Tab-separated table of C-alpha atoms and ligand atoms in Angstrom:
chain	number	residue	atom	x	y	z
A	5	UNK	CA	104.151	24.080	-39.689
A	6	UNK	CA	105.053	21.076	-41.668
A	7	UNK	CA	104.072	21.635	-45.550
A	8	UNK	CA	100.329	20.255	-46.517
A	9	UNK	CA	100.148	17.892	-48.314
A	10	UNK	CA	97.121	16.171	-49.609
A	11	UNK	CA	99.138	12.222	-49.387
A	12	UNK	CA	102.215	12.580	-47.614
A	13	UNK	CA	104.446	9.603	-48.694
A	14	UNK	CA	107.542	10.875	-47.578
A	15	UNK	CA	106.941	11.320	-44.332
A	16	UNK	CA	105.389	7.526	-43.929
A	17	UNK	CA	108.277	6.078	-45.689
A	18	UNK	CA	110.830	7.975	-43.474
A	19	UNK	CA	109.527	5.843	-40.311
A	20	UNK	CA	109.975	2.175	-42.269
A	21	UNK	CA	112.821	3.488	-44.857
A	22	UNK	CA	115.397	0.681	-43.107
A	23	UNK	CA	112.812	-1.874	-43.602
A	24	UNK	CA	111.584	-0.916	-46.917
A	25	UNK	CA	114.875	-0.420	-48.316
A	26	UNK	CA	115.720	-3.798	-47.252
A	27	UNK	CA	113.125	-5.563	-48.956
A	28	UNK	CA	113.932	-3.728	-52.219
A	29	UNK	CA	117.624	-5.023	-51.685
A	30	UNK	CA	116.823	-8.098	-51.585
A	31	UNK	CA	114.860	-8.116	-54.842
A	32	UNK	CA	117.809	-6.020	-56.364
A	33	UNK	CA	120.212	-8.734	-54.002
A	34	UNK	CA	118.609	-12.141	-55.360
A	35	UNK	CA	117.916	-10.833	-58.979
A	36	UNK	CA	114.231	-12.143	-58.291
A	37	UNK	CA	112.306	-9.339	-59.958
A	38	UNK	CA	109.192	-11.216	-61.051
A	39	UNK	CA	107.499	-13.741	-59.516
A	40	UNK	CA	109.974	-13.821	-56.699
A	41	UNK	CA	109.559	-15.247	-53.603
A	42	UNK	CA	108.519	-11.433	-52.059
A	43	UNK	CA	105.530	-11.682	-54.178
A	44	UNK	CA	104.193	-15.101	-52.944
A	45	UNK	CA	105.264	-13.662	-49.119
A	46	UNK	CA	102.422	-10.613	-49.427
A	47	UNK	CA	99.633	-12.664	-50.863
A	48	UNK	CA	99.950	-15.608	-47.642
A	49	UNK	CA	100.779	-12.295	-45.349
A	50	UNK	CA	97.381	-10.632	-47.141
A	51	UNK	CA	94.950	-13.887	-47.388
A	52	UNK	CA	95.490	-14.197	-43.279
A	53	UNK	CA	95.044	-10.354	-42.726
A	54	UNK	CA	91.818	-10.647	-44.893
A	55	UNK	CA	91.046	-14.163	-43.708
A	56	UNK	CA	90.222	-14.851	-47.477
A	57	UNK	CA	91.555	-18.432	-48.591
A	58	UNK	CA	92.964	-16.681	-52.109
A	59	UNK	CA	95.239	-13.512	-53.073
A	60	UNK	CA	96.090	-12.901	-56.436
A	61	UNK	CA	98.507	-10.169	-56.851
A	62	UNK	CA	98.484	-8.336	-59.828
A	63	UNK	CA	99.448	-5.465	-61.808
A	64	UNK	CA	97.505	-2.550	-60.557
A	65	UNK	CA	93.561	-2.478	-59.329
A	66	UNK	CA	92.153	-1.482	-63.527
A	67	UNK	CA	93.620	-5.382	-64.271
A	68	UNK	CA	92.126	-6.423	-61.110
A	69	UNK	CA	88.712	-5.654	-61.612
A	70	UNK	CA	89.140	-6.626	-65.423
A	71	UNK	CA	90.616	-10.068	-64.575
A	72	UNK	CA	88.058	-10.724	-62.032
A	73	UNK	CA	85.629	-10.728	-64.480
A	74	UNK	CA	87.056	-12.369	-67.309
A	75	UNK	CA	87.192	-14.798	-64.437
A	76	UNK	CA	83.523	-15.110	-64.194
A	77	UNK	CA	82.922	-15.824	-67.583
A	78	UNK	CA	80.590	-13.020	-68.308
A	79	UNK	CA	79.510	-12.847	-72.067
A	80	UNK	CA	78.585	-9.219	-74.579
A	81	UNK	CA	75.546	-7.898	-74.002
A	82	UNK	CA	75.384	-9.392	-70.033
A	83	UNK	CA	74.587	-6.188	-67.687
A	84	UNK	CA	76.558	-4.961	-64.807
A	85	UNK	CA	75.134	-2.746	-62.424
A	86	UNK	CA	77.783	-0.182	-60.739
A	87	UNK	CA	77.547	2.846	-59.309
A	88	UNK	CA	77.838	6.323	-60.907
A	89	UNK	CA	79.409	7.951	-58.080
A	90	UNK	CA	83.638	6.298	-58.376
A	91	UNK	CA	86.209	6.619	-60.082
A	92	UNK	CA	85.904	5.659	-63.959
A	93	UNK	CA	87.945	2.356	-63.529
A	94	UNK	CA	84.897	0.455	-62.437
A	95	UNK	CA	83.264	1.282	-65.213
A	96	UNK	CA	85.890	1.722	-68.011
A	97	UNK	CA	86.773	-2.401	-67.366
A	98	UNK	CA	83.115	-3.276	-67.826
A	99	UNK	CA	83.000	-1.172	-71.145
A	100	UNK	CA	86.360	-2.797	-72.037
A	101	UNK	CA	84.766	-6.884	-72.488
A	102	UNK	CA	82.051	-5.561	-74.282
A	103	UNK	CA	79.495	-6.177	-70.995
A	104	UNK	CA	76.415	-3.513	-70.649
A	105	UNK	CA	77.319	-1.195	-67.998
A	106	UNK	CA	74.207	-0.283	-66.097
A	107	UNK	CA	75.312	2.939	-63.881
A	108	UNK	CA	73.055	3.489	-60.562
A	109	UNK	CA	72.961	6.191	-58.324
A	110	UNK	CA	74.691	6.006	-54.579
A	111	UNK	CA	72.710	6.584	-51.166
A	112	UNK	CA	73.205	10.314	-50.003
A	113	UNK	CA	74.593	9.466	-46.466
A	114	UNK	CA	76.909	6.770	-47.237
A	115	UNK	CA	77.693	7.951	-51.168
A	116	UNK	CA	77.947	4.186	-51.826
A	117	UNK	CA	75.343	2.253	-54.421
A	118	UNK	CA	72.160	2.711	-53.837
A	119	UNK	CA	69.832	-0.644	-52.537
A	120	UNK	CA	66.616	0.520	-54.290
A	121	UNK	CA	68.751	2.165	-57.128
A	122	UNK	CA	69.919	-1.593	-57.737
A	123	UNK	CA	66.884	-3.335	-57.679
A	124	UNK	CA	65.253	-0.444	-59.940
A	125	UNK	CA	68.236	-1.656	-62.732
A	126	UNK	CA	67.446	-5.749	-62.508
A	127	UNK	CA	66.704	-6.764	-65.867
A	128	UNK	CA	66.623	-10.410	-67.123
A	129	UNK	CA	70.490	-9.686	-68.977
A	130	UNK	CA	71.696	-8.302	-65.247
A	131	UNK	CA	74.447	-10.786	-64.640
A	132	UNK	CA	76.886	-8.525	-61.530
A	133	UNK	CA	76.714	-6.181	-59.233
A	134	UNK	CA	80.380	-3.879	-58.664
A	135	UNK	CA	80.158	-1.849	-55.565
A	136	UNK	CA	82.578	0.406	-54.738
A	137	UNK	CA	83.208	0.570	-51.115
A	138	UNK	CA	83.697	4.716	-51.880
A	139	UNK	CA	86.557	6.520	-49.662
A	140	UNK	CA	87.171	3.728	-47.593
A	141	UNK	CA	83.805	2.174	-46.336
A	142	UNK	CA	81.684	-0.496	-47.268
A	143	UNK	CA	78.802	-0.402	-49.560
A	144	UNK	CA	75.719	-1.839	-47.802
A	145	UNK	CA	76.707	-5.827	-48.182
A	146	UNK	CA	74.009	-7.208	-46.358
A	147	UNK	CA	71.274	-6.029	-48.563
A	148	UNK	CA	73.753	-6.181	-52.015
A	149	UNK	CA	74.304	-10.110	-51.304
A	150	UNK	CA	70.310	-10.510	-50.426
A	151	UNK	CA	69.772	-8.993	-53.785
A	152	UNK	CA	72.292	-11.020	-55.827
A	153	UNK	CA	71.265	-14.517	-54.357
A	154	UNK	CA	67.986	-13.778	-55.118
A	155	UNK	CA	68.431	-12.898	-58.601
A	156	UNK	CA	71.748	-15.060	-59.053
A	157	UNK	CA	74.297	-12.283	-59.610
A	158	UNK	CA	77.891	-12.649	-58.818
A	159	UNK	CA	78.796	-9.752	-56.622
A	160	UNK	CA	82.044	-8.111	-57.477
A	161	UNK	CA	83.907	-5.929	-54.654
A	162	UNK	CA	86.018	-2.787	-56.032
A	163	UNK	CA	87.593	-2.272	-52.606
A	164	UNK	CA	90.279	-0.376	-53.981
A	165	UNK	CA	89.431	2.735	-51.459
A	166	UNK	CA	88.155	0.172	-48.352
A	167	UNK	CA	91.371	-2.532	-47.484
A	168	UNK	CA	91.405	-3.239	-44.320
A	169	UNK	CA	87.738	-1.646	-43.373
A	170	UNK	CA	85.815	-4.054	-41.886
A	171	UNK	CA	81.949	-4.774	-42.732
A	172	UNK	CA	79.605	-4.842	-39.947
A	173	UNK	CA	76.607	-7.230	-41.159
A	174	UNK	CA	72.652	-6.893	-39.065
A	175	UNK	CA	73.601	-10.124	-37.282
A	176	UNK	CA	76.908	-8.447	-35.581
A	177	UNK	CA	79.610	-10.425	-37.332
A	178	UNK	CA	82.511	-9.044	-39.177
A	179	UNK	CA	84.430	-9.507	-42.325
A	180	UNK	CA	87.254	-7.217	-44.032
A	181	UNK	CA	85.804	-4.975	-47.102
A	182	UNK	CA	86.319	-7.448	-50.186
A	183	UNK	CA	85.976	-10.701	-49.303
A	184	UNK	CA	82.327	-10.974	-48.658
A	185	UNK	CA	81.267	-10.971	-52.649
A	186	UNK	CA	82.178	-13.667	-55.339
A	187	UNK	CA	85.245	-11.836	-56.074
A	188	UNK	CA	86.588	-8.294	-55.289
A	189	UNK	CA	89.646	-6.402	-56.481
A	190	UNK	CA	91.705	-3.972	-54.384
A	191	UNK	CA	94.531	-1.395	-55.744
A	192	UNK	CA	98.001	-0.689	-54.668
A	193	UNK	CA	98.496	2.856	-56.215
A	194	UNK	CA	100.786	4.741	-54.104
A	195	UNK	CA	98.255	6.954	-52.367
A	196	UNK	CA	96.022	3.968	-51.139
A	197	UNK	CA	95.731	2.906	-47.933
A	198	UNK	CA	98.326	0.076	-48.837
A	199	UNK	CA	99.830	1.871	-51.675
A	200	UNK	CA	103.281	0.392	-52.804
A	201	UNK	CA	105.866	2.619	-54.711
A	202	UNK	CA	104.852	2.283	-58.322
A	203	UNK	CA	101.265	0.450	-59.486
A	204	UNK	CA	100.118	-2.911	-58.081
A	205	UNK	CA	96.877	-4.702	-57.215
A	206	UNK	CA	95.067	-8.089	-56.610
A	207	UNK	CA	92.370	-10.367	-56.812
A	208	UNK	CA	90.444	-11.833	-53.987
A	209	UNK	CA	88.134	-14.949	-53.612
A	210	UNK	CA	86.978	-17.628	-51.398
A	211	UNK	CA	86.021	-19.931	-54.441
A	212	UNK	CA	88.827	-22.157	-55.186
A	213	UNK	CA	87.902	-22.764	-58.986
A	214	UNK	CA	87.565	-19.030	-59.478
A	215	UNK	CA	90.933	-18.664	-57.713
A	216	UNK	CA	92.466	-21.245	-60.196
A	217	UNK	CA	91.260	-19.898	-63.136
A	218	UNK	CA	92.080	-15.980	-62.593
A	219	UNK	CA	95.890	-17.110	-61.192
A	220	UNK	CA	95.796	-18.731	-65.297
A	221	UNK	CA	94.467	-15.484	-66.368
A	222	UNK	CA	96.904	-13.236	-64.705
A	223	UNK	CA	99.761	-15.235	-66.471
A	224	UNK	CA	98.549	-15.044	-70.568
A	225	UNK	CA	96.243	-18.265	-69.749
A	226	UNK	CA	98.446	-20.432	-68.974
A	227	UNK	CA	98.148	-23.112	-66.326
A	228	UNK	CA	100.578	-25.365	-67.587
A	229	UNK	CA	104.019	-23.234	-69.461
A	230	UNK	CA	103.130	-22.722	-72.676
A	231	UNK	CA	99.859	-24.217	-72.829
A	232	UNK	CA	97.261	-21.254	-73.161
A	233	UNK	CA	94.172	-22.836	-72.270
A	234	UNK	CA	91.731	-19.133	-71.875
A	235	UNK	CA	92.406	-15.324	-73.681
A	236	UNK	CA	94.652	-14.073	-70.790
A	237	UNK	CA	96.822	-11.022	-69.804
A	238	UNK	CA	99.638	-10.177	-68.997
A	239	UNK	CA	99.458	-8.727	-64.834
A	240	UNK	CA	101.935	-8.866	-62.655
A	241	UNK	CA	103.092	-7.125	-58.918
A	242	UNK	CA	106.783	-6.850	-59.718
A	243	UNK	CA	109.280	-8.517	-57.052
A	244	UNK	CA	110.006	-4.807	-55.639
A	245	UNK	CA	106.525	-3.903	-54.876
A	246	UNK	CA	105.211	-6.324	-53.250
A	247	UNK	CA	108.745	-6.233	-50.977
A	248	UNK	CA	107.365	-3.119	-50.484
A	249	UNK	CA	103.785	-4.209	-49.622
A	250	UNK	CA	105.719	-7.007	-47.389
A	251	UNK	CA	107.378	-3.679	-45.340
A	252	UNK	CA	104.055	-1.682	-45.338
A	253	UNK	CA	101.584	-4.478	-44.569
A	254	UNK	CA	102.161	-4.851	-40.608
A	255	UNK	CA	100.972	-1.184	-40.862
A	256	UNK	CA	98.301	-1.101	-42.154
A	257	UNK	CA	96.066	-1.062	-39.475
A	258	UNK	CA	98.027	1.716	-37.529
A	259	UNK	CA	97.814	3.728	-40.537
A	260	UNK	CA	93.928	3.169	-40.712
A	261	UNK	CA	93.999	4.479	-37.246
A	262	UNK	CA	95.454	7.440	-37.862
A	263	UNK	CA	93.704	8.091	-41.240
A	264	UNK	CA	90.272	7.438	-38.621
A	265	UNK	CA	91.705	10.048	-35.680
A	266	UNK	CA	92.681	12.811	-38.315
A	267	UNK	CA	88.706	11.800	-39.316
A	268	UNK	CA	87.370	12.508	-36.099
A	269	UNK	CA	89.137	15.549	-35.581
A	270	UNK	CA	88.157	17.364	-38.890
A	271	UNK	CA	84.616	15.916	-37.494
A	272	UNK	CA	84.850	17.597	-34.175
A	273	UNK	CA	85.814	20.808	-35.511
A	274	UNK	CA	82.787	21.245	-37.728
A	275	UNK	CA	80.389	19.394	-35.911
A	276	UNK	CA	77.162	22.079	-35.599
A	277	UNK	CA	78.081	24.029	-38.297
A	278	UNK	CA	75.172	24.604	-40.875
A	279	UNK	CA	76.516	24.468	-44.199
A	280	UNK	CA	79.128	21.205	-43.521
A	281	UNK	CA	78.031	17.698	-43.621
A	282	UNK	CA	80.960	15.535	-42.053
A	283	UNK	CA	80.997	11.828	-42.988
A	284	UNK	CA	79.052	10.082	-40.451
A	285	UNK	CA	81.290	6.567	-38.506
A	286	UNK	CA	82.192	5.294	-35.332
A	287	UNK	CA	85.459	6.233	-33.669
A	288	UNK	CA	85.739	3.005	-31.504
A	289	UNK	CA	84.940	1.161	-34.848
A	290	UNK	CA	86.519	-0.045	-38.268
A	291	UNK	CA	83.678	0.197	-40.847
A	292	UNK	CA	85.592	3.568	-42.493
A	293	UNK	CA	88.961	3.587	-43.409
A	294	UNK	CA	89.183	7.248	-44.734
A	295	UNK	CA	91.030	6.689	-47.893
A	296	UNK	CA	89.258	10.043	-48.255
A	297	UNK	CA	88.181	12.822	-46.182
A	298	UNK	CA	85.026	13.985	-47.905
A	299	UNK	CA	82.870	16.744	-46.586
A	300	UNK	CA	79.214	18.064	-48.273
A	301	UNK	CA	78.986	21.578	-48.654
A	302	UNK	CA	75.572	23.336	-48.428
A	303	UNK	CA	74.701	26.570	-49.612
A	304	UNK	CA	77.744	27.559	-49.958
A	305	UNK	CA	80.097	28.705	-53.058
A	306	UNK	CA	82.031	24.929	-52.955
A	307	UNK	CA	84.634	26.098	-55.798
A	308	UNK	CA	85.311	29.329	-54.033
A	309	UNK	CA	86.078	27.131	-50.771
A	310	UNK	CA	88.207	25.040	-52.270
A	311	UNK	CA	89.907	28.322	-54.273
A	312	UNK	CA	90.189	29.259	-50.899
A	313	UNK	CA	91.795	26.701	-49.463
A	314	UNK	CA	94.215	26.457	-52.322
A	315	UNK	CA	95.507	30.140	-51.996
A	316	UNK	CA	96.144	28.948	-48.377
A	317	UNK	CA	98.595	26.532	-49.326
A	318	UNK	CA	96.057	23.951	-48.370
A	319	UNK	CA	95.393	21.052	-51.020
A	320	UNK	CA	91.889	19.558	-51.862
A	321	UNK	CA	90.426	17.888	-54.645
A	322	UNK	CA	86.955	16.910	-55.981
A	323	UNK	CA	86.349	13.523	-56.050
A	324	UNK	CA	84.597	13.420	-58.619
A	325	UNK	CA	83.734	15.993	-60.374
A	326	UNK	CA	81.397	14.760	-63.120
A	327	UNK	CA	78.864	11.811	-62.833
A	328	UNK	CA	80.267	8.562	-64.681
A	329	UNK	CA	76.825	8.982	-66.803
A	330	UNK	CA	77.678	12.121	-68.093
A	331	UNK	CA	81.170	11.058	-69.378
A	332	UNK	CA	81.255	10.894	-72.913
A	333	UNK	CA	83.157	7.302	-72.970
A	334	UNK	CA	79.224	6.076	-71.177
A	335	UNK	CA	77.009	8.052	-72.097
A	336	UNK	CA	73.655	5.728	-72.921
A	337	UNK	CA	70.077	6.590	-73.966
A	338	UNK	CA	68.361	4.535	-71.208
A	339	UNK	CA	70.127	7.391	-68.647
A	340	UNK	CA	67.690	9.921	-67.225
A	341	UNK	CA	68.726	12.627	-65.460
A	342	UNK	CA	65.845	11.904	-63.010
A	343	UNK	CA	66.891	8.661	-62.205
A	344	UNK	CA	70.764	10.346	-60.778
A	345	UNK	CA	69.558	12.872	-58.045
A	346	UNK	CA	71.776	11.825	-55.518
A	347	UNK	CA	75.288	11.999	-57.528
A	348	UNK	CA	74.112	14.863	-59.440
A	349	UNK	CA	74.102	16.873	-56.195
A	350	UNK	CA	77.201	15.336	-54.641
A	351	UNK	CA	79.090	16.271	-57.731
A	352	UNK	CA	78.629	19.942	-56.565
A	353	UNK	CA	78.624	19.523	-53.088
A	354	UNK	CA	81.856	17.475	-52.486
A	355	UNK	CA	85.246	18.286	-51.054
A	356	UNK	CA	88.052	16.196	-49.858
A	357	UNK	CA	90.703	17.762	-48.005
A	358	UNK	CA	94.343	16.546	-46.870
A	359	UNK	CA	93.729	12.876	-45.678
A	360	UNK	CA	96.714	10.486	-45.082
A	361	UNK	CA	98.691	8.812	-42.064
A	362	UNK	CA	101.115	12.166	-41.008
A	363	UNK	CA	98.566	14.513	-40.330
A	364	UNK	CA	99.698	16.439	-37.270
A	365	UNK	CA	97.091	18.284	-35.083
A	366	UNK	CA	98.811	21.807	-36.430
A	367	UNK	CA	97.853	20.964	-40.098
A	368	UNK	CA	94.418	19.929	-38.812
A	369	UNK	CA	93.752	22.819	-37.258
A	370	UNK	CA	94.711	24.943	-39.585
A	371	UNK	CA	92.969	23.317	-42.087
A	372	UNK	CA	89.330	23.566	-39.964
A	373	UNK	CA	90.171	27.108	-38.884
A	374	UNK	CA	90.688	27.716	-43.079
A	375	UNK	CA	87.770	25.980	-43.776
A	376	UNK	CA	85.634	27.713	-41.042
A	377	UNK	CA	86.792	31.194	-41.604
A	378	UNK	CA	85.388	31.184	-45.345
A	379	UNK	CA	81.916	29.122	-44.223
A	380	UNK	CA	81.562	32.547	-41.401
B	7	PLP	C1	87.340	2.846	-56.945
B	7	PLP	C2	88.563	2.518	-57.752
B	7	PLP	N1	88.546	1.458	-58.563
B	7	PLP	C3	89.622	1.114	-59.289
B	7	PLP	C4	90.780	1.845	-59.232
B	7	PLP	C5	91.910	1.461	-60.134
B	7	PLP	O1	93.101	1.206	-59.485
B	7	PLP	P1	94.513	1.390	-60.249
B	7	PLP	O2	94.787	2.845	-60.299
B	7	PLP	O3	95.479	0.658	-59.382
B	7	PLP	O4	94.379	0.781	-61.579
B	7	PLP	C6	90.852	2.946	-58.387
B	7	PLP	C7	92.099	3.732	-58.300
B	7	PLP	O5	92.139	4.902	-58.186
B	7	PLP	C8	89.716	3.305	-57.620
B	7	PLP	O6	89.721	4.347	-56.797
């Protein structure tokens, strides 16, 4: 059996190595390392994939989110309500321009952020809402949008887990993951479902002002060359990754395929069994993208599983581990434990196993039969 791995790059980039080795030539070729014309390629290629009228690429999905809000203007003090279940980028940015973070809890069955969890958290300073569309499927947008129009909240997607998951709304139309708020943000890391080979990320939004203020923003504020006109950054995708975005885009939505088979298999092999909850989707649909394959584990020893799994040569991770309210970086006296039932259990009860576009039905197997054998 082929080694398990919990991402395995090498294997995906032995099936498009001619392709993406030409597009890194090229850079290398045409001396066109920033800016180059590679970079303006992926974000038309990624506005008509997303049908979203503007890409910004940028320097990895932290920026992102951070530049999408410096976007919006938000001042000190205004709130933003995220969730306390993700990873501690969301969060960390919000922190970072002085805005109030207001952590919520998630729903138990989709782990994204919870509807009456938000509208608990409104306050007169609430000025955003982040979801996090959590291991590659949408946060409820439907009711998230309802919420924000009525209270006049931007609505900023972290879709960093979700790109190329599409969002079902109640009426039966469709739109990708991150381009149905104000603005969203989505991450390139390598082990994304578009990763590139180093870090990279971008911007998305359907507002054309927005648009042409972040793509000043992105560049140290400068619409016109040397004419700094807002505070800006410094955020760039480099020439080589997004030639390697350019090779890995027309895949994306084979790999999301095979991330949602591998899904349905670990599925069918624990469906019925007591002390495994298996993430709920449809097979024949695209709301969930599996960046992650995350299972619940009831009364059961969780740690000794996963110590399990480990001596088996099996990787697996907890994602995540502690609740963003407990961190010390966000801790905040208006947090009651009370008020985080939801992530305070999925903290313990959360495992993701090997999830990524070479899973072969071997590794699966043995993977279920490890998993099974200790749950007996
Ligand atoms: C939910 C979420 N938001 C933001 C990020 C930040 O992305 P990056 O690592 O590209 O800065 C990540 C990456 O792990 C993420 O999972």
């Amino acid at each position: 059996m082929k080694k398990i791995q919990m991402v395995d790059l090498k294997s995906q980039y032995d099936k498009i190595a001619s392709t993406v080795n030409a597009s890194i030539q090229e850079v290398l070729d045409t001396n066109t390392y920033i800016n180059g014309p590679q970079v303006h390629q992926f974000q038309k290629d990624l506005e008509i994939y997303l049908d979203v009228k503007h890409v910004i690429p940028c320097a990895n999905g932290t920026d992102a989110l951070q530049i999408a809000m410096m976007g919006l203007d938000l001042k000190p003090g205004d709130e933003v309500i995220t969730a306390d279940f993700t990873f501690a980028a969301t969060v960390e940015v919000i922190a970072l321009l002085q805005l109030t973070p207001v952590l919520v809890d998630v729903d138990v069955v989709n782990m994204n952020i919870s509807i009456e969890a938000i509208k608990k958290a409104i306050t007169p300073k609430t000025k955003a809402i982040v979801p996090v569309h959590l291991f590659g499927r949408s946060a409820n947008m439907d009711e998230i949008m309802a919420i924000a129009k009525e209270h006049n909240l931007y609505v900023i997607e972290d879709n960093a887990q979700a790109i190329g998951a599409n969002y079902t709304f109640a009426d039966g139309t469709k739109k990708k993951a991150g381009v149905i708020g104000h603005v969203s943000s989505t991450s390139f890391f390598p082990s994304k479902n578009l990763g590139c080979y180093g870090d990279g990320g971008a911007i998305f939004t359907n507002d054309d002002a927005l648009a042409h203020k972040i793509r000043g923003i992105v560049n140290h504020g400068m619409y016109e060359r040397y004419h700094h006109d807002v505070v800006g950054v410094n955020s760039r995708l480099d020439s080589i990754q997004a030639g390697v975005l350019n090779a890995k885009l027309p895949f994306l939505n084979e790999y999301n395929t095979a991330r949602r088979l591998a899904a349905s298999k670990y599925n069918a092999a624990f469906e019925g069994n007591k002390n495994i909850v298996t993430p709920a989707f449809d097979l024949n649909g695209d709301d969930h993208v599996f960046h992650q394959y995350v299972l619940r584990i009831l009364d059961a020893d969780r740690d000794a599983l996963m110590q399990h799994l480990l001596d088996k040569g099996i990787p697996c991770a907890i994602y995540y581990p502690i609740p963003l309210h407990s961190q010390k970086a966000y801790l905040d006296v208006r947090y009651k434990e009370e008020d985080f039932p939801v992530t305070n259990q999925l903290v313990k009860e959360v495992i993701a196993l090997p999830m990524h576009t070479e899973l072969d039905d071997e590794q699966i197997k043995f993977i279920t039969d490890s998993v099974l054998e200790f749950l007996k």
